[in-house]
Short mmCIF file of C-alpha atoms in Angstrom, two decimals:
data_model
loop_
_atom_site.label_atom_id
_atom_site.label_comp_id
_atom_site.label_asym_id
_atom_site.label_seq_id
_atom_site.Cartn_x
_atom_site.Cartn_y
_atom_site.Cartn_z
CA MET A 1107 164.70 -186.11 -24.33
CA LYS A 1108 168.50 -186.78 -24.71
CA LYS A 1109 168.74 -190.60 -22.13
CA ILE A 1110 172.28 -191.16 -21.68
CA SER A 1111 173.37 -194.68 -20.63
CA ILE A 1112 174.94 -195.47 -17.53
CA LEU A 1113 176.58 -199.17 -16.25
CA PHE A 1114 175.69 -199.68 -12.93
CA LEU A 1115 174.60 -202.85 -11.32
CA ALA A 1116 172.82 -201.47 -8.13
CA LEU A 1117 170.95 -198.46 -9.90
CA ALA A 1118 168.46 -200.88 -10.96
CA THR A 1119 167.06 -201.41 -7.00
CA LEU A 1120 167.06 -197.33 -6.51
CA VAL A 1121 163.82 -197.07 -9.79
CA GLY A 1122 161.44 -195.12 -6.78
CA PHE A 1123 164.24 -192.02 -6.21
CA TYR A 1124 163.95 -191.98 -10.40
CA SER A 1125 163.19 -192.23 -13.65
CA CYS A 1126 164.87 -195.19 -15.66
CA GLU A 1127 164.40 -198.20 -17.38
CA LYS A 1128 166.52 -201.58 -17.33
CA SER A 1129 167.73 -203.51 -20.24
CA GLY A 1130 170.04 -206.60 -18.95
CA THR A 1131 172.41 -204.70 -17.08
CA GLU A 1132 171.57 -201.75 -18.94
CA VAL A 1133 170.00 -199.00 -17.60
CA VAL A 1134 169.39 -195.84 -19.20
CA LEU A 1135 169.54 -193.10 -16.37
CA ASP A 1136 167.22 -189.19 -17.10
CA PRO A 1137 169.15 -186.48 -16.88
CA ALA A 1138 166.47 -183.94 -15.77
CA ASN A 1139 166.71 -185.99 -12.45
CA ILE A 1140 169.80 -184.49 -11.44
CA THR A 1141 169.39 -182.58 -8.40
CA ALA A 1142 172.57 -179.54 -9.31
CA PRO A 1143 174.52 -178.44 -6.45
CA GLN A 1144 174.16 -174.95 -5.31
CA LEU A 1145 176.62 -172.17 -3.80
CA THR A 1146 175.08 -171.46 -0.74
CA SER A 1147 178.19 -169.34 0.67
CA PRO A 1148 179.10 -166.70 0.25
CA ALA A 1149 175.64 -165.45 0.13
CA ASP A 1150 174.08 -163.38 -2.76
CA GLY A 1151 174.29 -159.72 -2.45
CA SER A 1152 176.90 -159.36 -0.35
CA SER A 1153 179.94 -157.60 -0.83
CA LEU A 1154 183.46 -158.82 -0.14
CA VAL A 1155 186.94 -156.01 -0.20
CA PHE A 1156 189.96 -157.45 0.03
CA ASN A 1157 193.23 -155.45 1.11
CA LYS A 1158 197.12 -156.47 1.44
CA GLU A 1159 196.15 -156.52 5.34
CA ASN A 1160 193.35 -159.83 4.87
CA LYS A 1161 195.86 -161.30 2.14
CA ASP A 1162 196.89 -163.85 4.10
CA SER A 1163 193.02 -164.76 5.54
CA THR A 1164 190.96 -168.01 4.02
CA ILE A 1165 187.38 -167.02 1.68
CA VAL A 1166 185.34 -170.71 1.75
CA PHE A 1167 182.94 -171.29 -0.83
CA THR A 1168 180.40 -173.69 0.26
CA TRP A 1169 177.66 -176.09 -2.11
CA SER A 1170 174.82 -177.74 -1.61
CA PRO A 1171 176.23 -180.92 -2.80
CA ALA A 1172 174.54 -182.40 -6.14
CA GLN A 1173 172.57 -185.56 -6.69
CA TYR A 1174 172.38 -187.91 -9.20
CA GLY A 1175 170.53 -190.50 -6.63
CA PHE A 1176 173.28 -193.27 -6.73
CA ASN A 1177 177.19 -192.72 -4.83
CA VAL A 1178 180.04 -191.47 -6.67
CA ALA A 1179 183.20 -189.27 -6.97
CA VAL A 1180 181.94 -185.89 -8.02
CA ASP A 1181 184.92 -182.87 -9.62
CA TYR A 1182 182.90 -179.30 -7.88
CA TYR A 1183 184.85 -176.15 -10.02
CA VAL A 1184 184.08 -172.66 -9.11
CA GLN A 1185 183.63 -170.28 -11.30
CA VAL A 1186 183.83 -166.11 -11.65
CA ASP A 1187 183.08 -163.93 -13.96
CA ARG A 1188 181.15 -160.27 -14.83
CA GLN A 1189 177.96 -160.66 -13.92
CA GLY A 1190 176.31 -160.25 -17.70
CA ASN A 1191 178.72 -162.38 -18.79
CA ASP A 1192 176.36 -164.84 -19.10
CA PHE A 1193 180.38 -167.14 -17.41
CA LYS A 1194 181.87 -166.35 -21.63
CA SER A 1195 185.16 -166.23 -19.64
CA ALA A 1196 184.90 -167.63 -16.34
CA LEU A 1197 187.82 -167.93 -15.10
CA PRO A 1198 189.09 -170.85 -12.78
CA VAL A 1199 188.40 -170.07 -8.76
CA GLY A 1200 189.40 -173.88 -7.46
CA HIS A 1201 188.64 -177.79 -7.45
CA VAL A 1202 187.60 -180.37 -5.23
CA LYS A 1203 186.40 -183.74 -5.65
CA SER A 1204 183.33 -185.33 -4.04
CA GLN A 1205 183.73 -182.22 -0.86
CA ASP A 1206 180.74 -179.17 -0.89
CA THR A 1207 183.11 -176.93 0.50
CA LEU A 1208 186.56 -174.45 -1.91
CA LYS A 1209 188.33 -173.31 0.66
CA ILE A 1210 190.88 -170.07 -0.57
CA SER A 1211 193.21 -167.33 -0.34
CA VAL A 1212 192.22 -163.80 -0.33
CA ASN A 1213 195.73 -163.24 -2.43
CA ASP A 1214 194.69 -165.64 -5.09
CA LEU A 1215 190.77 -164.80 -5.07
CA ASN A 1216 192.45 -161.69 -5.51
CA ASN A 1217 194.31 -162.27 -8.23
CA GLN A 1218 191.77 -163.53 -10.18
CA ILE A 1219 189.22 -160.98 -9.43
CA LEU A 1220 192.24 -158.46 -10.79
CA LEU A 1221 192.33 -159.82 -14.12
CA LEU A 1222 188.61 -159.28 -14.67
CA GLU A 1223 188.96 -155.67 -15.02
CA ASP A 1224 189.46 -153.91 -16.92
CA ASP A 1225 192.31 -152.48 -16.05
CA PRO A 1226 194.13 -154.39 -13.09
CA GLU A 1227 196.32 -151.76 -12.17
CA VAL A 1228 193.80 -149.63 -11.73
CA PRO A 1229 191.00 -151.84 -9.89
CA ASN A 1230 187.03 -150.37 -8.89
CA PRO A 1231 184.82 -152.28 -7.14
CA LEU A 1232 183.72 -154.40 -9.42
CA ASP A 1233 180.43 -156.84 -9.86
CA VAL A 1234 180.84 -160.40 -10.16
CA SER A 1235 179.08 -163.53 -9.87
CA PHE A 1236 180.14 -166.98 -8.63
CA ARG A 1237 178.82 -170.36 -9.83
CA VAL A 1238 179.79 -174.18 -9.18
CA ILE A 1239 179.33 -176.98 -11.28
CA ALA A 1240 179.28 -180.61 -11.42
CA ILE A 1241 181.23 -183.72 -13.63
CA ILE A 1242 181.50 -186.65 -13.27
CA ASN A 1243 182.12 -187.77 -16.66
CA SER A 1244 182.43 -187.12 -20.49
CA GLN A 1245 179.22 -189.11 -20.84
CA VAL A 1246 176.99 -187.46 -18.30
CA ASP A 1247 175.42 -183.49 -19.01
CA THR A 1248 178.14 -180.51 -17.05
CA ALA A 1249 175.62 -179.47 -13.74
CA PHE A 1250 175.73 -175.66 -13.42
CA SER A 1251 174.40 -173.91 -9.66
CA SER A 1252 172.85 -170.52 -10.59
CA ALA A 1253 175.22 -167.86 -10.38
CA VAL A 1254 175.78 -165.91 -6.59
CA LYS A 1255 176.36 -162.25 -8.01
CA MET A 1256 178.30 -160.47 -5.23
CA ASN A 1257 180.35 -157.06 -5.92
CA VAL A 1258 183.30 -157.54 -4.97
CA SER A 1259 186.93 -154.67 -4.12
CA PRO A 1260 190.18 -156.11 -4.60
CA PHE A 1261 193.71 -154.65 -4.04
CA TYR A 1262 196.28 -153.39 -7.30
CA ILE A 1263 199.05 -156.64 -6.53
CA PRO A 1264 201.47 -157.25 -9.68
CA ILE A 1265 199.58 -160.16 -10.61
CA VAL A 1266 201.72 -163.51 -11.25
CA TYR A 1267 200.86 -165.75 -13.88
CA PRO A 1268 201.28 -169.16 -14.40
CA GLN A 1269 205.30 -169.89 -16.43
CA LEU A 1270 206.13 -172.79 -19.15
CA TYR A 1271 210.25 -172.53 -19.23
CA VAL A 1272 211.37 -173.40 -22.87
CA PRO A 1273 214.60 -175.29 -21.98
CA GLY A 1274 216.21 -175.93 -25.34
CA SER A 1275 218.75 -177.38 -27.90
CA TYR A 1276 219.21 -172.59 -28.31
CA GLN A 1277 220.42 -171.99 -24.32
CA GLY A 1278 221.47 -175.21 -23.59
CA TRP A 1279 218.78 -177.24 -22.38
CA ASN A 1280 218.97 -175.14 -18.63
CA PRO A 1281 215.08 -174.64 -16.77
CA ALA A 1282 217.04 -172.28 -15.28
CA THR A 1283 217.88 -169.79 -17.25
CA ALA A 1284 214.85 -170.59 -19.84
CA ASP A 1285 212.25 -168.34 -21.29
CA SER A 1286 208.90 -168.74 -20.50
CA ILE A 1287 205.30 -168.02 -22.00
CA GLY A 1288 202.61 -167.60 -19.36
CA SER A 1289 198.71 -167.77 -19.31
CA LEU A 1290 196.67 -165.13 -19.27
CA ASN A 1291 193.53 -166.57 -17.41
CA SER A 1292 195.23 -169.28 -15.70
CA ASP A 1293 192.95 -171.56 -16.58
CA GLY A 1294 196.12 -173.78 -19.02
CA SER A 1295 196.16 -171.72 -21.64
CA TYR A 1296 198.90 -170.91 -22.46
CA GLU A 1297 201.27 -167.41 -25.34
CA GLY A 1298 203.71 -166.71 -25.52
CA TYR A 1299 206.27 -165.25 -28.09
CA ILE A 1300 210.32 -166.28 -27.88
CA TYR A 1301 213.44 -165.93 -30.08
CA MET A 1302 214.57 -168.52 -30.79
CA ASN A 1303 218.77 -168.81 -32.43
CA SER A 1304 220.45 -171.68 -33.35
CA ALA A 1305 223.62 -172.83 -35.39
CA THR A 1306 222.06 -176.41 -35.26
CA THR A 1307 218.73 -177.01 -36.48
CA PRO A 1308 216.03 -178.14 -36.18
CA ILE A 1309 215.61 -176.54 -32.91
CA GLN A 1310 215.03 -179.25 -30.33
CA PHE A 1311 213.48 -177.66 -26.88
CA LYS A 1312 210.56 -178.95 -23.70
CA PHE A 1313 208.03 -177.76 -22.33
CA THR A 1314 208.59 -177.18 -18.17
CA SER A 1315 205.98 -176.36 -15.44
CA ALA A 1316 209.60 -175.63 -13.05
CA ARG A 1317 213.29 -173.89 -13.19
CA ASP A 1318 214.02 -177.34 -12.74
CA TRP A 1319 213.77 -181.26 -14.68
CA ASN A 1320 211.23 -182.30 -11.49
CA HIS A 1321 208.33 -181.63 -11.84
CA ASP A 1322 205.25 -181.55 -15.29
CA ASN A 1323 208.29 -182.09 -18.49
CA TYR A 1324 205.83 -181.99 -22.23
CA GLY A 1325 206.98 -183.26 -24.87
CA SER A 1326 206.01 -184.80 -28.35
CA ALA A 1327 202.76 -187.03 -29.03
CA GLY A 1328 203.03 -186.43 -32.67
CA PRO A 1329 202.84 -183.29 -34.79
CA GLY A 1330 200.33 -181.16 -32.24
CA LYS A 1331 200.11 -183.40 -28.90
CA LEU A 1332 201.54 -183.13 -26.28
CA THR A 1333 202.97 -185.30 -23.78
CA THR A 1334 203.67 -185.73 -19.83
CA GLU A 1335 205.71 -189.00 -20.20
CA ASN A 1336 209.87 -188.46 -20.06
CA GLY A 1337 211.57 -189.64 -22.85
CA LEU A 1338 215.35 -188.67 -24.77
CA ASN A 1339 212.82 -189.57 -28.20
CA ASN A 1340 210.42 -186.73 -27.74
CA ASN A 1341 211.73 -183.42 -28.21
CA LEU A 1342 209.55 -180.52 -29.92
CA GLU A 1343 211.26 -179.17 -32.55
CA VAL A 1344 210.24 -176.29 -35.05
CA PRO A 1345 212.84 -176.17 -37.88
CA GLU A 1346 215.03 -172.67 -37.98
CA SER A 1347 215.96 -169.63 -36.52
CA GLY A 1348 213.27 -166.85 -35.95
CA TYR A 1349 210.91 -165.16 -33.16
CA TYR A 1350 208.22 -167.85 -32.76
CA LYS A 1351 204.62 -167.73 -31.25
CA PHE A 1352 203.98 -170.11 -28.82
CA ASN A 1353 200.90 -171.92 -28.04
CA VAL A 1354 200.02 -175.09 -25.92
CA ASP A 1355 197.22 -175.83 -24.02
CA THR A 1356 197.95 -178.79 -21.12
CA GLN A 1357 194.94 -179.74 -20.13
CA ALA A 1358 194.43 -181.42 -24.18
CA LEU A 1359 197.90 -181.24 -23.95
CA THR A 1360 198.32 -179.84 -27.73
CA TRP A 1361 200.59 -177.19 -29.27
CA SER A 1362 201.07 -174.80 -31.77
CA TYR A 1363 203.75 -172.67 -33.29
CA LEU A 1364 204.18 -169.70 -35.88
CA LYS A 1365 206.90 -167.91 -37.03
CA THR A 1366 206.88 -164.19 -36.98
CA THR A 1367 208.24 -160.72 -37.85
CA TRP A 1368 206.24 -157.60 -37.20
CA GLY A 1369 205.22 -154.58 -38.43
CA LEU A 1370 203.98 -151.32 -38.42
CA ILE A 1371 201.19 -150.38 -40.86
CA GLY A 1372 198.41 -147.11 -40.58
CA ASP A 1373 197.51 -144.11 -42.12
CA ALA A 1374 200.32 -142.41 -39.68
CA THR A 1375 202.36 -144.18 -40.96
CA PRO A 1376 203.77 -144.16 -44.42
CA GLY A 1377 202.86 -147.09 -46.12
CA GLY A 1378 199.17 -146.31 -45.28
CA TRP A 1379 196.97 -149.08 -44.99
CA ASP A 1380 198.72 -150.74 -48.12
CA SER A 1381 202.43 -151.37 -46.80
CA ASP A 1382 204.35 -152.34 -44.03
CA THR A 1383 206.95 -150.55 -42.23
CA PRO A 1384 209.48 -153.02 -41.66
CA MET A 1385 210.72 -153.23 -37.30
CA THR A 1386 213.87 -154.85 -36.64
CA TYR A 1387 214.69 -157.42 -33.73
CA ASP A 1388 216.60 -156.26 -30.50
CA ALA A 1389 217.74 -159.77 -28.69
CA ASP A 1390 219.25 -157.66 -25.64
CA ASN A 1391 216.50 -156.08 -24.60
CA HIS A 1392 213.76 -158.35 -26.31
CA VAL A 1393 212.25 -156.46 -28.56
CA TRP A 1394 210.81 -154.79 -32.67
CA THR A 1395 211.22 -151.77 -32.25
CA VAL A 1396 211.39 -149.14 -35.71
CA THR A 1397 211.50 -145.34 -35.91
CA LEU A 1398 209.83 -142.38 -37.88
CA ASP A 1399 208.25 -139.66 -38.85
CA LEU A 1400 204.08 -140.33 -37.74
CA LYS A 1401 201.33 -138.27 -39.53
CA VAL A 1402 198.41 -137.81 -36.50
CA GLY A 1403 195.63 -140.79 -37.68
CA GLU A 1404 196.08 -144.88 -36.71
CA ILE A 1405 198.56 -147.22 -37.12
CA LYS A 1406 198.22 -151.46 -35.88
CA PHE A 1407 201.48 -153.95 -36.11
CA ARG A 1408 201.28 -156.78 -38.16
CA ALA A 1409 202.77 -160.06 -38.15
CA ASN A 1410 204.24 -161.63 -41.57
CA GLY A 1411 202.29 -158.64 -43.41
CA SER A 1412 198.57 -160.24 -42.76
CA TRP A 1413 196.15 -159.18 -40.79
CA ASP A 1414 195.92 -162.75 -39.05
CA LEU A 1415 197.85 -162.11 -36.79
CA ASN A 1416 197.80 -158.25 -35.48
CA TYR A 1417 197.54 -156.20 -32.30
CA GLY A 1418 196.27 -152.96 -31.27
CA SER A 1419 195.52 -151.42 -28.38
CA ASN A 1420 190.90 -150.52 -27.35
CA ASN A 1421 192.26 -148.03 -24.55
CA ASN A 1422 195.27 -146.60 -26.16
CA ASP A 1423 196.57 -147.08 -22.86
CA GLY A 1424 199.92 -148.90 -24.22
CA LYS A 1425 198.43 -151.86 -23.61
CA LEU A 1426 197.73 -154.77 -26.95
CA GLN A 1427 195.44 -156.58 -27.77
CA GLU A 1428 195.24 -159.36 -30.12
CA GLY A 1429 192.84 -157.77 -33.64
CA GLY A 1430 192.63 -154.49 -30.70
CA SER A 1431 191.71 -151.04 -31.35
CA ASN A 1432 193.48 -149.00 -33.53
CA ILE A 1433 196.28 -146.70 -31.06
CA LYS A 1434 195.82 -143.88 -31.93
CA VAL A 1435 198.58 -140.99 -32.97
CA LYS A 1436 197.53 -137.57 -31.80
CA VAL A 1437 200.62 -135.27 -32.39
CA ALA A 1438 203.03 -135.82 -35.73
CA GLY A 1439 206.47 -135.53 -35.35
CA ASN A 1440 209.31 -138.64 -35.29
CA TYR A 1441 208.61 -141.59 -33.24
CA THR A 1442 210.70 -145.12 -32.30
CA VAL A 1443 207.97 -147.47 -31.52
CA ILE A 1444 208.85 -150.26 -29.59
CA LEU A 1445 206.91 -153.64 -29.26
CA ASN A 1446 206.91 -155.94 -26.39
CA LEU A 1447 206.10 -159.06 -26.33
CA ASP A 1448 207.87 -160.81 -23.88
CA HIS A 1449 205.77 -161.06 -21.37
CA THR A 1450 202.10 -162.10 -20.32
CA VAL A 1451 200.81 -159.10 -21.18
CA TYR A 1452 201.52 -157.24 -24.48
CA LYS A 1453 202.57 -153.32 -24.14
CA TYR A 1454 203.49 -150.28 -26.82
CA LYS A 1455 205.30 -147.75 -26.68
CA LEU A 1456 205.13 -144.58 -28.97
CA GLU A 1457 208.74 -142.65 -28.16
CA LYS A 1458 208.79 -139.06 -29.48
CA ASN A 1459 211.95 -138.40 -30.08
#
């Protein structure tokens, strides 16, 4: 069994509480004797119904504390996912330190539940699971509670996704008017597309957590790395003008970029599945467009003439997913096809002329 070393002199007096071995000042803690936290409220099998009338009410999560055999600061994170998904796509509900209670407004929890819906604009009652996890440090395994299963009925509100703003030399270094990228799962992972056009290259910029310079500002800590330490010489940069895809992780403090052009491909297009039909960027409306004749068949959107980055639609509902299903063209004709990557949820339109 894996054993984790913890330097803690006072542990030598607590042999009666758990199994350990002492060698000098080093004590070995057996993870099998750690007690995970357990959610006690809301109750397993219960239901929640949200609406605009109770959106300012408070939902309270409580749990029994994790036990390690000694007093230690514990970070608790409450998570939610669809039932049966084993928390593979867990979304954060909230975080507290060394407490056994988390309070969250109905409005904020409703927002997270909508992210789990097949169509957030037409929400249905959803079977979800909640759990709480306990973390003390990176050397000790995370302790997971059992899942509490519930049925939650959310109501539709426009989802407000966390944003990172991108002021830079391409737009006058003004956070108030800067484009932004969003966190689709509200988890510190941000993605988005920005058209940067400047006569001066390389183009320099920063990421900011608000539309000003008074909050978290992210600059360069080396290739692909970020820092929140302010400095005049740590601007991020891209080599030239273009339409860029940005990915940022504010927890790992990493970032990446990819310059893109876009095309349409598929057996409904003139080039079939062998070649792309190029699209043109409309800088005024922040969309890519192409007008062409389409046959009955299927299409997808590809970046840079490669399958490395492509979008389809799993539900053929105007919303795009990376690597999603082929988009069906059910009626032949002349179409204007619009690709909109300007918002956190990517969308497309097929407009028959």
